[in-house]
Amino acid sequence: MNRANEIFKDKHVMIVGGSSGIGLATAKQAKLEGAIVTIVGFNPDQTERIANGNGFEWKAADVTKQETIEAALSDVQQVDHLVLLAGTFVSGTILEADIDYLHKAFDERIWGALYIIRSLGEKLSTEASVTFTSGVLADRPGPGTAILAAASSAVETLARGLALELAPRRVNTVSPGTTDSPLLSKSLGSGKEAFVNSMKEKLPLKRVATTEQVAEAILFFMKNEIITGETLHVDGGQRLI
């Protein structure tokens, strides 16, 4: 048995936002490494279906509502690796967009994450890893994404602070660039293909990330037991253009 398998054998990996996209790819890779995997999703039917089809445990909760998080996680015994991926694509200019809608960017990524961590408390093992996800907007905001960019940047800062507060637990952030995922399809609809092709022309590597490639970065943070307080960019150089 190699070292990676030893790290994951019989360890509990919980992935919030694990029923699709990067979260699902992460769950599948962790399962292959020998972990016990629980996915947490917003839609109970979808989450249960995905879990049953892949041999995962599952929970359903709205991360923006503390009471649903506490109820969903009340019977959890221990978490060895926590991955926080919940978050929709929130866009709109600050002069025109509905303020309650813009609040979602922080409610999902910041307050939702804190509800989860507080609900788990000491159930997070002392050797646990916590991996946040931010995004390239933290470095390269665009028109209509100021609030989402601010939330993404806040995630990275929060993770660095929690690396001190939650120590010796490790806390890191993976920052994906444009990723070929269901969230991208939902956000762009019929315009996805044209957007991806345009991005490929601009990127130094001439390709966008896959969900599996981002998942590999998340598992890297789980496996490497000396890294904490770091942000790993998985963006093909997107933040440089």
Tab-separated table of C-alpha atoms in Angstrom:
chain	number	residue	atom	x	y	z
A	1	MET	CA	0.000	0.000	0.000
A	2	ASN	CA	1.435	3.400	-0.956
A	3	ARG	CA	1.591	6.416	1.326
A	4	ALA	CA	-1.387	8.125	-0.319
A	5	ASN	CA	-3.611	5.129	0.369
A	6	GLU	CA	-2.422	5.063	3.972
A	7	ILE	CA	-3.378	8.722	4.377
A	8	PHE	CA	-6.924	8.131	3.155
A	9	LYS	CA	-7.609	4.607	4.426
A	10	ASP	CA	-10.701	4.706	6.662
A	11	LYS	CA	-10.532	8.516	6.852
A	12	HIS	CA	-13.742	10.512	6.588
A	13	VAL	CA	-13.771	13.071	3.778
A	14	MET	CA	-16.723	15.486	3.775
A	15	ILE	CA	-17.316	17.532	0.631
A	16	VAL	CA	-19.817	20.377	0.807
A	17	GLY	CA	-21.047	20.924	-2.727
A	18	GLY	CA	-20.085	17.370	-3.639
A	19	SER	CA	-23.024	16.343	-5.804
A	20	SER	CA	-21.683	17.770	-9.079
A	21	GLY	CA	-18.721	19.349	-10.831
A	22	ILE	CA	-15.463	19.793	-8.932
A	23	GLY	CA	-17.012	18.449	-5.744
A	24	LEU	CA	-18.137	15.221	-7.361
A	25	ALA	CA	-14.773	14.758	-9.073
A	26	THR	CA	-13.079	15.256	-5.687
A	27	ALA	CA	-15.419	12.780	-4.010
A	28	LYS	CA	-14.714	10.131	-6.642
A	29	GLN	CA	-10.935	10.557	-6.365
A	30	ALA	CA	-11.034	10.421	-2.557
A	31	LYS	CA	-13.149	7.275	-2.698
A	32	LEU	CA	-10.619	5.637	-5.031
A	33	GLU	CA	-7.881	6.502	-2.526
A	34	GLY	CA	-9.724	4.516	0.159
A	35	ALA	CA	-11.590	7.289	1.996
A	36	ILE	CA	-15.062	7.161	3.478
A	37	VAL	CA	-16.813	9.980	1.614
A	38	THR	CA	-19.813	12.072	2.593
A	39	ILE	CA	-21.202	14.604	0.134
A	40	VAL	CA	-23.359	17.507	1.263
A	41	GLY	CA	-25.711	19.005	-1.306
A	42	PHE	CA	-28.571	21.476	-1.523
A	43	ASN	CA	-30.993	19.228	-3.426
A	44	PRO	CA	-31.835	16.090	-1.385
A	45	ASP	CA	-33.008	13.992	-4.340
A	46	GLN	CA	-29.982	14.752	-6.500
A	47	THR	CA	-27.559	14.336	-3.605
A	48	GLU	CA	-29.041	10.972	-2.598
A	49	ARG	CA	-29.004	9.737	-6.201
A	50	ILE	CA	-25.369	10.710	-6.730
A	51	ALA	CA	-24.345	9.241	-3.379
A	52	ASN	CA	-26.094	5.928	-3.984
A	53	GLY	CA	-24.561	5.664	-7.435
A	54	ASN	CA	-21.017	6.137	-6.152
A	55	GLY	CA	-20.968	4.539	-2.724
A	56	PHE	CA	-20.933	7.802	-0.750
A	57	GLU	CA	-22.736	8.830	2.402
A	58	TRP	CA	-24.811	11.967	1.994
A	59	LYS	CA	-26.406	14.933	3.746
A	60	ALA	CA	-28.671	17.697	2.449
A	61	ALA	CA	-28.561	21.267	3.722
A	62	ASP	CA	-28.811	24.911	2.694
A	63	VAL	CA	-25.407	26.319	3.652
A	64	THR	CA	-26.874	29.807	4.073
A	65	LYS	CA	-29.153	28.605	6.895
A	66	GLN	CA	-27.324	27.694	10.079
A	67	GLU	CA	-30.171	25.575	11.437
A	68	THR	CA	-30.186	23.252	8.417
A	69	ILE	CA	-26.414	22.785	8.676
A	70	GLU	CA	-26.619	21.966	12.378
A	71	ALA	CA	-29.405	19.461	11.780
A	72	ALA	CA	-27.625	17.794	8.859
A	73	LEU	CA	-24.320	17.423	10.691
A	74	SER	CA	-25.683	16.575	14.147
A	75	ASP	CA	-24.937	12.845	13.896
A	76	VAL	CA	-21.466	13.169	12.330
A	77	GLN	CA	-18.827	11.566	14.533
A	78	GLN	CA	-15.571	12.799	13.003
A	79	VAL	CA	-14.316	14.534	9.858
A	80	ASP	CA	-10.703	14.091	8.765
A	81	HIS	CA	-10.802	16.174	5.584
A	82	LEU	CA	-13.345	18.939	4.914
A	83	VAL	CA	-13.765	20.465	1.457
A	84	LEU	CA	-15.893	23.584	1.020
A	85	LEU	CA	-17.163	24.078	-2.520
A	86	ALA	CA	-20.665	25.454	-2.088
A	87	GLY	CA	-21.339	28.626	-4.041
A	88	THR	CA	-23.338	29.752	-7.047
A	89	PHE	CA	-22.228	32.227	-9.686
A	90	VAL	CA	-23.412	35.616	-8.404
A	91	SER	CA	-23.098	38.430	-10.940
A	92	GLY	CA	-24.476	41.911	-11.341
A	93	THR	CA	-23.296	45.483	-11.037
A	94	ILE	CA	-23.499	47.086	-7.612
A	95	LEU	CA	-25.582	49.984	-8.948
A	96	GLU	CA	-28.233	47.807	-10.560
A	97	ALA	CA	-28.341	44.290	-9.074
A	98	ASP	CA	-30.644	43.341	-6.220
A	99	ILE	CA	-28.687	43.692	-2.963
A	100	ASP	CA	-30.233	40.598	-1.382
A	101	TYR	CA	-29.109	38.598	-4.407
A	102	LEU	CA	-25.556	39.961	-4.159
A	103	HIS	CA	-25.481	38.941	-0.492
A	104	LYS	CA	-25.470	35.313	-1.640
A	105	ALA	CA	-21.816	35.558	-2.671
A	106	PHE	CA	-20.767	36.055	0.949
A	107	ASP	CA	-23.602	34.065	2.518
A	108	GLU	CA	-22.575	30.928	0.627
A	109	ARG	CA	-18.799	31.240	0.700
A	110	ILE	CA	-18.068	32.952	4.019
A	111	TRP	CA	-20.965	32.587	6.445
A	112	GLY	CA	-21.927	29.176	5.087
A	113	ALA	CA	-18.377	27.935	5.615
A	114	LEU	CA	-18.355	29.269	9.170
A	115	TYR	CA	-21.708	27.624	9.947
A	116	ILE	CA	-20.233	24.310	8.812
A	117	ILE	CA	-16.977	24.648	10.733
A	118	ARG	CA	-18.755	25.766	13.910
A	119	SER	CA	-21.304	22.961	13.623
A	120	LEU	CA	-18.515	20.412	13.338
A	121	GLY	CA	-16.386	21.970	16.066
A	122	GLU	CA	-14.289	19.322	17.777
A	123	LYS	CA	-15.618	16.731	15.335
A	124	LEU	CA	-12.900	18.056	13.025
A	125	SER	CA	-10.013	15.817	13.986
A	126	THR	CA	-6.896	17.525	15.310
A	127	GLU	CA	-5.031	16.340	12.197
A	128	ALA	CA	-7.800	17.435	9.815
A	129	SER	CA	-7.393	19.391	6.625
A	130	VAL	CA	-9.874	22.055	5.533
A	131	THR	CA	-9.793	23.101	1.894
A	132	PHE	CA	-11.652	26.164	0.655
A	133	THR	CA	-12.192	27.116	-2.981
A	134	SER	CA	-12.013	30.693	-4.219
A	135	GLY	CA	-11.494	31.478	-7.900
A	136	VAL	CA	-9.555	33.502	-10.422
A	137	LEU	CA	-11.902	36.453	-9.919
A	138	ALA	CA	-10.064	37.123	-6.649
A	139	ASP	CA	-7.126	38.232	-8.822
A	140	ARG	CA	-8.887	39.239	-12.041
A	141	PRO	CA	-12.357	40.717	-11.397
A	142	GLY	CA	-14.445	41.733	-14.368
A	143	PRO	CA	-17.504	43.930	-14.952
A	144	GLY	CA	-20.459	42.662	-12.966
A	145	THR	CA	-18.362	40.408	-10.747
A	146	ALA	CA	-17.076	42.862	-8.124
A	147	ILE	CA	-19.011	41.269	-5.253
A	148	LEU	CA	-18.149	37.705	-6.254
A	149	ALA	CA	-14.505	38.729	-6.655
A	150	ALA	CA	-14.561	40.291	-3.203
A	151	ALA	CA	-16.081	37.119	-1.723
A	152	SER	CA	-13.469	34.959	-3.457
A	153	SER	CA	-10.655	37.123	-2.121
A	154	ALA	CA	-12.234	37.023	1.337
A	155	VAL	CA	-12.223	33.213	1.228
A	156	GLU	CA	-8.445	33.194	0.767
A	157	THR	CA	-7.932	35.649	3.622
A	158	LEU	CA	-10.326	33.702	5.852
A	159	ALA	CA	-8.446	30.481	5.177
A	160	ARG	CA	-5.139	32.052	6.184
A	161	GLY	CA	-6.659	33.313	9.421
A	162	LEU	CA	-8.247	29.953	10.181
A	163	ALA	CA	-4.916	28.225	9.570
A	164	LEU	CA	-3.881	29.938	12.806
A	165	GLU	CA	-7.164	29.643	14.686
A	166	LEU	CA	-7.784	25.970	13.876
A	167	ALA	CA	-4.167	24.782	14.136
A	168	PRO	CA	-2.837	22.106	14.185
A	169	ARG	CA	-5.560	21.467	11.608
A	170	ARG	CA	-4.415	22.576	8.155
A	171	VAL	CA	-6.407	25.148	6.177
A	172	ASN	CA	-5.731	25.957	2.509
A	173	THR	CA	-7.471	27.300	-0.598
A	174	VAL	CA	-7.637	26.058	-4.173
A	175	SER	CA	-8.307	28.834	-6.686
A	176	PRO	CA	-9.641	27.451	-9.985
A	177	GLY	CA	-9.737	29.395	-13.200
A	178	THR	CA	-12.342	28.814	-15.893
A	179	THR	CA	-13.306	25.171	-15.460
A	180	ASP	CA	-15.362	23.006	-17.788
A	181	SER	CA	-18.049	22.173	-15.259
A	182	PRO	CA	-21.847	22.053	-14.846
A	183	LEU	CA	-21.684	25.415	-13.060
A	184	LEU	CA	-20.091	26.997	-16.133
A	185	SER	CA	-22.779	25.480	-18.345
A	186	LYS	CA	-25.521	26.745	-16.033
A	187	SER	CA	-24.008	30.221	-15.865
A	188	LEU	CA	-23.388	30.693	-19.610
A	189	GLY	CA	-26.004	28.454	-21.227
A	190	SER	CA	-25.700	28.424	-25.000
A	191	GLY	CA	-22.806	30.880	-24.819
A	192	LYS	CA	-20.530	28.451	-23.011
A	193	GLU	CA	-18.768	27.022	-26.070
A	194	ALA	CA	-17.911	30.427	-27.527
A	195	PHE	CA	-16.657	31.636	-24.132
A	196	VAL	CA	-14.469	28.573	-23.589
A	197	ASN	CA	-12.998	28.802	-27.090
A	198	SER	CA	-12.226	32.483	-26.551
A	199	MET	CA	-10.572	31.719	-23.220
A	200	LYS	CA	-8.458	28.946	-24.734
A	201	GLU	CA	-7.040	31.433	-27.230
A	202	LYS	CA	-5.976	33.763	-24.413
A	203	LEU	CA	-4.617	31.283	-21.876
A	204	PRO	CA	-0.890	30.493	-21.879
A	205	LEU	CA	-1.685	26.752	-21.850
A	206	LYS	CA	-4.432	27.096	-24.502
A	207	ARG	CA	-6.884	25.001	-22.486
A	208	VAL	CA	-9.251	25.416	-19.550
A	209	ALA	CA	-9.210	23.221	-16.475
A	210	THR	CA	-11.232	20.057	-16.068
A	211	THR	CA	-13.042	19.250	-12.844
A	212	GLU	CA	-10.663	16.314	-12.361
A	213	GLN	CA	-7.604	18.585	-12.539
A	214	VAL	CA	-9.013	20.889	-9.860
A	215	ALA	CA	-9.926	17.854	-7.747
A	216	GLU	CA	-6.316	16.662	-7.949
A	217	ALA	CA	-5.200	19.972	-6.427
A	218	ILE	CA	-7.694	19.575	-3.584
A	219	LEU	CA	-6.433	16.078	-2.848
A	220	PHE	CA	-2.865	17.403	-2.904
A	221	PHE	CA	-3.723	19.629	0.057
A	222	MET	CA	-5.279	16.692	1.871
A	223	LYS	CA	-2.185	14.545	1.339
A	224	ASN	CA	0.589	17.032	2.057
A	225	GLU	CA	0.712	17.264	5.831
A	226	ILE	CA	3.084	20.256	6.085
A	227	ILE	CA	1.219	22.846	3.977
A	228	THR	CA	-1.181	25.299	5.593
A	229	GLY	CA	-2.362	28.843	4.912
A	230	GLU	CA	-1.644	28.575	1.179
A	231	THR	CA	-3.570	29.303	-2.023
A	232	LEU	CA	-2.953	27.051	-5.018
A	233	HIS	CA	-3.922	28.477	-8.417
A	234	VAL	CA	-5.316	25.941	-10.890
A	235	ASP	CA	-6.062	28.305	-13.736
A	236	GLY	CA	-3.715	27.685	-16.656
A	237	GLY	CA	-2.189	31.101	-16.048
A	238	GLN	CA	-5.531	32.917	-16.306
A	239	ARG	CA	-4.707	35.363	-13.524
A	240	LEU	CA	-1.700	36.534	-15.574
A	241	ILE	CA	-3.602	37.690	-18.654
